[in-house]
């Protein structure tokens, strides 16, 4: 093991680290600071094996990230289920978010008002997304992503 980077964005807690399946030099990191909420960009992106990091956009704090293996510019992220210390406008938008442009823009797609702490994409059928939620401690599945979801 070798250290790639420390103190990225001033964060003291990394929630998720995911590699782009089509380009493993591209990494996404959810780095929300649970204690003080002082991380100014909770999603960071590196395109050079983790040597440098920059936020692709302003976004809500994410607990988990999944990159579509067939369409790597499509990223899903699960948010926490608590207020975000002044992230005005995002406090009422909890659930699963989707970006189709590598993390620049995000839309809420389902499981609203739930904390989503794990996501998994079926590697053979990327229209199938699984999410674990902290409310009701349940596993959910969405097929043909987010025209609806089924609780399992």
PDB file of C-alpha atoms in Angstrom:
ATOM      1  CA  UNK A   1       0.000   0.000   0.000  1.00  0.00           C
ATOM      2  CA  UNK A   2       1.142   3.499  -0.818  1.00  0.00           C
ATOM      3  CA  UNK A   3      -0.500   6.785   0.068  1.00  0.00           C
ATOM      4  CA  UNK A   4      -1.859   8.637  -2.969  1.00  0.00           C
ATOM      5  CA  UNK A   5      -3.241  11.713  -1.293  1.00  0.00           C
ATOM      6  CA  UNK A   6      -4.045  13.095   2.139  1.00  0.00           C
ATOM      7  CA  UNK A   7      -6.278  15.894   3.388  1.00  0.00           C
ATOM      8  CA  UNK A   8      -8.228  16.010   0.120  1.00  0.00           C
ATOM      9  CA  UNK A   9     -10.603  18.939   0.295  1.00  0.00           C
ATOM     10  CA  UNK A  10      -9.987  19.245   4.035  1.00  0.00           C
ATOM     11  CA  UNK A  11     -12.055  16.155   4.738  1.00  0.00           C
ATOM     12  CA  UNK A  12     -11.507  13.818   7.642  1.00  0.00           C
ATOM     13  CA  UNK A  13     -13.951  11.112   6.525  1.00  0.00           C
ATOM     14  CA  UNK A  14     -14.127   9.349   3.138  1.00  0.00           C
ATOM     15  CA  UNK A  15     -17.397   7.498   2.574  1.00  0.00           C
ATOM     16  CA  UNK A  16     -16.833   5.975  -0.858  1.00  0.00           C
ATOM     17  CA  UNK A  17     -14.135   5.539  -3.478  1.00  0.00           C
ATOM     18  CA  UNK A  18     -15.063   4.187  -6.911  1.00  0.00           C
ATOM     19  CA  UNK A  19     -13.047   3.690 -10.109  1.00  0.00           C
ATOM     20  CA  UNK A  20     -14.497   4.297 -13.551  1.00  0.00           C
ATOM     21  CA  UNK A  21     -14.758   0.782 -15.054  1.00  0.00           C
ATOM     22  CA  UNK A  22     -13.871   2.045 -18.546  1.00  0.00           C
ATOM     23  CA  UNK A  23     -10.965   4.237 -17.406  1.00  0.00           C
ATOM     24  CA  UNK A  24      -9.466   3.129 -14.082  1.00  0.00           C
ATOM     25  CA  UNK A  25      -7.356   6.313 -13.916  1.00  0.00           C
ATOM     26  CA  UNK A  26     -10.614   8.162 -13.177  1.00  0.00           C
ATOM     27  CA  UNK A  27     -11.702   7.943  -9.548  1.00  0.00           C
ATOM     28  CA  UNK A  28     -14.712   9.371  -7.708  1.00  0.00           C
ATOM     29  CA  UNK A  29     -14.680   9.980  -3.970  1.00  0.00           C
ATOM     30  CA  UNK A  30     -17.478  10.906  -1.582  1.00  0.00           C
ATOM     31  CA  UNK A  31     -15.811  12.815   1.217  1.00  0.00           C
ATOM     32  CA  UNK A  32     -18.469  14.350   3.432  1.00  0.00           C
ATOM     33  CA  UNK A  33     -17.245  15.405   6.852  1.00  0.00           C
ATOM     34  CA  UNK A  34     -19.719  13.852   9.297  1.00  0.00           C
ATOM     35  CA  UNK A  35     -18.487  15.738  12.345  1.00  0.00           C
ATOM     36  CA  UNK A  36     -18.520  19.374  11.263  1.00  0.00           C
ATOM     37  CA  UNK A  37     -20.004  19.279   7.753  1.00  0.00           C
ATOM     38  CA  UNK A  38     -17.282  21.635   6.579  1.00  0.00           C
ATOM     39  CA  UNK A  39     -16.361  19.894   3.340  1.00  0.00           C
ATOM     40  CA  UNK A  40     -17.114  22.397   0.590  1.00  0.00           C
ATOM     41  CA  UNK A  41     -17.431  19.850  -2.247  1.00  0.00           C
ATOM     42  CA  UNK A  42     -18.561  16.437  -1.015  1.00  0.00           C
ATOM     43  CA  UNK A  43     -17.836  14.703  -4.346  1.00  0.00           C
ATOM     44  CA  UNK A  44     -14.329  14.816  -5.751  1.00  0.00           C
ATOM     45  CA  UNK A  45     -13.006  13.460  -9.046  1.00  0.00           C
ATOM     46  CA  UNK A  46      -9.503  12.512 -10.152  1.00  0.00           C
ATOM     47  CA  UNK A  47      -8.528  11.720 -13.745  1.00  0.00           C
ATOM     48  CA  UNK A  48      -4.864  10.977 -12.999  1.00  0.00           C
ATOM     49  CA  UNK A  49      -4.840   7.945 -10.684  1.00  0.00           C
ATOM     50  CA  UNK A  50      -5.577  10.041  -7.609  1.00  0.00           C
ATOM     51  CA  UNK A  51      -2.664  12.481  -7.917  1.00  0.00           C
ATOM     52  CA  UNK A  52      -4.966  15.511  -8.120  1.00  0.00           C
ATOM     53  CA  UNK A  53      -8.618  15.984  -7.144  1.00  0.00           C
ATOM     54  CA  UNK A  54     -11.278  18.523  -8.127  1.00  0.00           C
ATOM     55  CA  UNK A  55     -15.044  18.752  -7.636  1.00  0.00           C
ATOM     56  CA  UNK A  56     -16.999  18.075 -10.847  1.00  0.00           C
ATOM     57  CA  UNK A  57     -19.834  20.254  -9.468  1.00  0.00           C
ATOM     58  CA  UNK A  58     -21.557  21.362  -6.315  1.00  0.00           C
ATOM     59  CA  UNK A  59     -23.666  18.496  -5.046  1.00  0.00           C
ATOM     60  CA  UNK A  60     -25.287  17.214  -1.877  1.00  0.00           C
ATOM     61  CA  UNK A  61     -23.230  15.071   0.496  1.00  0.00           C
ATOM     62  CA  UNK A  62     -23.135  11.510  -0.782  1.00  0.00           C
ATOM     63  CA  UNK A  63     -22.741   8.337   1.260  1.00  0.00           C
ATOM     64  CA  UNK A  64     -22.110   6.028  -1.692  1.00  0.00           C
ATOM     65  CA  UNK A  65     -21.315   6.098  -5.410  1.00  0.00           C
ATOM     66  CA  UNK A  66     -21.737   3.632  -8.291  1.00  0.00           C
ATOM     67  CA  UNK A  67     -20.489   4.063 -11.867  1.00  0.00           C
ATOM     68  CA  UNK A  68     -22.405   2.391 -14.697  1.00  0.00           C
ATOM     69  CA  UNK A  69     -20.049  -0.230 -16.205  1.00  0.00           C
ATOM     70  CA  UNK A  70     -21.594   0.131 -19.670  1.00  0.00           C
ATOM     71  CA  UNK A  71     -21.969   3.927 -19.683  1.00  0.00           C
ATOM     72  CA  UNK A  72     -19.261   5.340 -17.393  1.00  0.00           C
ATOM     73  CA  UNK A  73     -20.453   8.942 -17.638  1.00  0.00           C
ATOM     74  CA  UNK A  74     -23.573   7.768 -15.792  1.00  0.00           C
ATOM     75  CA  UNK A  75     -23.014   7.875 -12.047  1.00  0.00           C
ATOM     76  CA  UNK A  76     -25.440   7.091  -9.237  1.00  0.00           C
ATOM     77  CA  UNK A  77     -25.024   8.391  -5.722  1.00  0.00           C
ATOM     78  CA  UNK A  78     -26.912   7.877  -2.490  1.00  0.00           C
ATOM     79  CA  UNK A  79     -27.375  10.751  -0.071  1.00  0.00           C
ATOM     80  CA  UNK A  80     -27.550  10.887   3.683  1.00  0.00           C
ATOM     81  CA  UNK A  81     -30.865  11.371   5.474  1.00  0.00           C
ATOM     82  CA  UNK A  82     -30.071  14.386   7.655  1.00  0.00           C
ATOM     83  CA  UNK A  83     -29.756  18.163   7.126  1.00  0.00           C
ATOM     84  CA  UNK A  84     -26.447  19.184   5.590  1.00  0.00           C
ATOM     85  CA  UNK A  85     -25.289  22.084   7.746  1.00  0.00           C
ATOM     86  CA  UNK A  86     -26.456  24.881   5.485  1.00  0.00           C
ATOM     87  CA  UNK A  87     -26.468  23.199   2.083  1.00  0.00           C
ATOM     88  CA  UNK A  88     -29.549  25.239   1.229  1.00  0.00           C
ATOM     89  CA  UNK A  89     -31.833  23.628  -1.303  1.00  0.00           C
ATOM     90  CA  UNK A  90     -30.471  20.128  -0.812  1.00  0.00           C
ATOM     91  CA  UNK A  91     -31.771  19.482   2.694  1.00  0.00           C
ATOM     92  CA  UNK A  92     -35.061  18.104   1.404  1.00  0.00           C
ATOM     93  CA  UNK A  93     -33.532  16.035  -1.393  1.00  0.00           C
ATOM     94  CA  UNK A  94     -32.468  12.698   0.025  1.00  0.00           C
ATOM     95  CA  UNK A  95     -32.352   9.463  -1.908  1.00  0.00           C
ATOM     96  CA  UNK A  96     -30.665   8.232  -5.081  1.00  0.00           C
ATOM     97  CA  UNK A  97     -29.228  10.772  -7.494  1.00  0.00           C
ATOM     98  CA  UNK A  98     -28.188  10.247 -11.106  1.00  0.00           C
ATOM     99  CA  UNK A  99     -25.695  12.109 -13.276  1.00  0.00           C
ATOM    100  CA  UNK A 100     -25.310  11.375 -16.989  1.00  0.00           C
ATOM    101  CA  UNK A 101     -22.406  13.772 -17.533  1.00  0.00           C
ATOM    102  CA  UNK A 102     -19.684  12.489 -15.221  1.00  0.00           C
ATOM    103  CA  UNK A 103     -20.944  14.240 -12.092  1.00  0.00           C
ATOM    104  CA  UNK A 104     -21.499  17.769 -13.380  1.00  0.00           C
ATOM    105  CA  UNK A 105     -25.299  17.733 -13.005  1.00  0.00           C
ATOM    106  CA  UNK A 106     -27.484  15.646 -10.710  1.00  0.00           C
ATOM    107  CA  UNK A 107     -31.170  14.748 -10.521  1.00  0.00           C
ATOM    108  CA  UNK A 108     -32.989  12.925  -7.747  1.00  0.00           C
ATOM    109  CA  UNK A 109     -34.340   9.671  -9.156  1.00  0.00           C
ATOM    110  CA  UNK A 110     -35.905   7.723  -6.338  1.00  0.00           C
ATOM    111  CA  UNK A 111     -36.019   6.603  -2.709  1.00  0.00           C
ATOM    112  CA  UNK A 112     -36.669  10.168  -1.636  1.00  0.00           C
ATOM    113  CA  UNK A 113     -36.487  10.990   2.070  1.00  0.00           C
ATOM    114  CA  UNK A 114     -34.346   7.946   2.768  1.00  0.00           C
ATOM    115  CA  UNK A 115     -30.669   7.717   3.567  1.00  0.00           C
ATOM    116  CA  UNK A 116     -29.007   5.522   0.955  1.00  0.00           C
ATOM    117  CA  UNK A 117     -25.814   3.954   2.250  1.00  0.00           C
ATOM    118  CA  UNK A 118     -24.938   1.411  -0.454  1.00  0.00           C
ATOM    119  CA  UNK A 119     -25.472   1.076  -4.216  1.00  0.00           C
ATOM    120  CA  UNK A 120     -24.698  -1.762  -6.630  1.00  0.00           C
ATOM    121  CA  UNK A 121     -25.186  -1.972 -10.397  1.00  0.00           C
ATOM    122  CA  UNK A 122     -25.701  -5.326 -12.090  1.00  0.00           C
ATOM    123  CA  UNK A 123     -22.555  -5.607 -14.272  1.00  0.00           C
ATOM    124  CA  UNK A 124     -24.395  -7.516 -16.999  1.00  0.00           C
ATOM    125  CA  UNK A 125     -27.614  -5.476 -16.971  1.00  0.00           C
ATOM    126  CA  UNK A 126     -26.719  -1.940 -15.964  1.00  0.00           C
ATOM    127  CA  UNK A 127     -30.369  -0.894 -16.007  1.00  0.00           C
ATOM    128  CA  UNK A 128     -30.671  -2.839 -12.720  1.00  0.00           C
ATOM    129  CA  UNK A 129     -29.642  -0.833  -9.673  1.00  0.00           C
ATOM    130  CA  UNK A 130     -29.760  -1.975  -6.057  1.00  0.00           C
ATOM    131  CA  UNK A 131     -29.809   0.373  -3.072  1.00  0.00           C
ATOM    132  CA  UNK A 132     -29.591  -0.226   0.668  1.00  0.00           C
ATOM    133  CA  UNK A 133     -31.369   2.305   2.853  1.00  0.00           C
ATOM    134  CA  UNK A 134     -30.914   3.227   6.472  1.00  0.00           C
ATOM    135  CA  UNK A 135     -34.629   3.878   6.963  1.00  0.00           C
ATOM    136  CA  UNK A 136     -36.436   0.561   7.332  1.00  0.00           C
ATOM    137  CA  UNK A 137     -33.040  -1.110   6.791  1.00  0.00           C
ATOM    138  CA  UNK A 138     -34.158  -2.430   3.419  1.00  0.00           C
ATOM    139  CA  UNK A 139     -32.739  -3.417   0.051  1.00  0.00           C
ATOM    140  CA  UNK A 140     -34.448  -1.849  -2.972  1.00  0.00           C
ATOM    141  CA  UNK A 141     -34.195  -2.637  -6.671  1.00  0.00           C
ATOM    142  CA  UNK A 142     -34.893  -0.408  -9.651  1.00  0.00           C
ATOM    143  CA  UNK A 143     -35.113  -1.821 -13.144  1.00  0.00           C
ATOM    144  CA  UNK A 144     -34.992   0.391 -16.230  1.00  0.00           C
ATOM    145  CA  UNK A 145     -33.511   2.730 -13.765  1.00  0.00           C
ATOM    146  CA  UNK A 146     -35.996   4.647 -11.727  1.00  0.00           C
ATOM    147  CA  UNK A 147     -39.240   4.394 -13.550  1.00  0.00           C
ATOM    148  CA  UNK A 148     -40.117   2.884 -10.195  1.00  0.00           C
ATOM    149  CA  UNK A 149     -38.576   0.709  -7.576  1.00  0.00           C
ATOM    150  CA  UNK A 150     -39.432  -2.494  -5.785  1.00  0.00           C
ATOM    151  CA  UNK A 151     -38.710  -3.130  -2.118  1.00  0.00           C
ATOM    152  CA  UNK A 152     -37.113  -6.537  -1.410  1.00  0.00           C
TER     153      UNK A 152
END
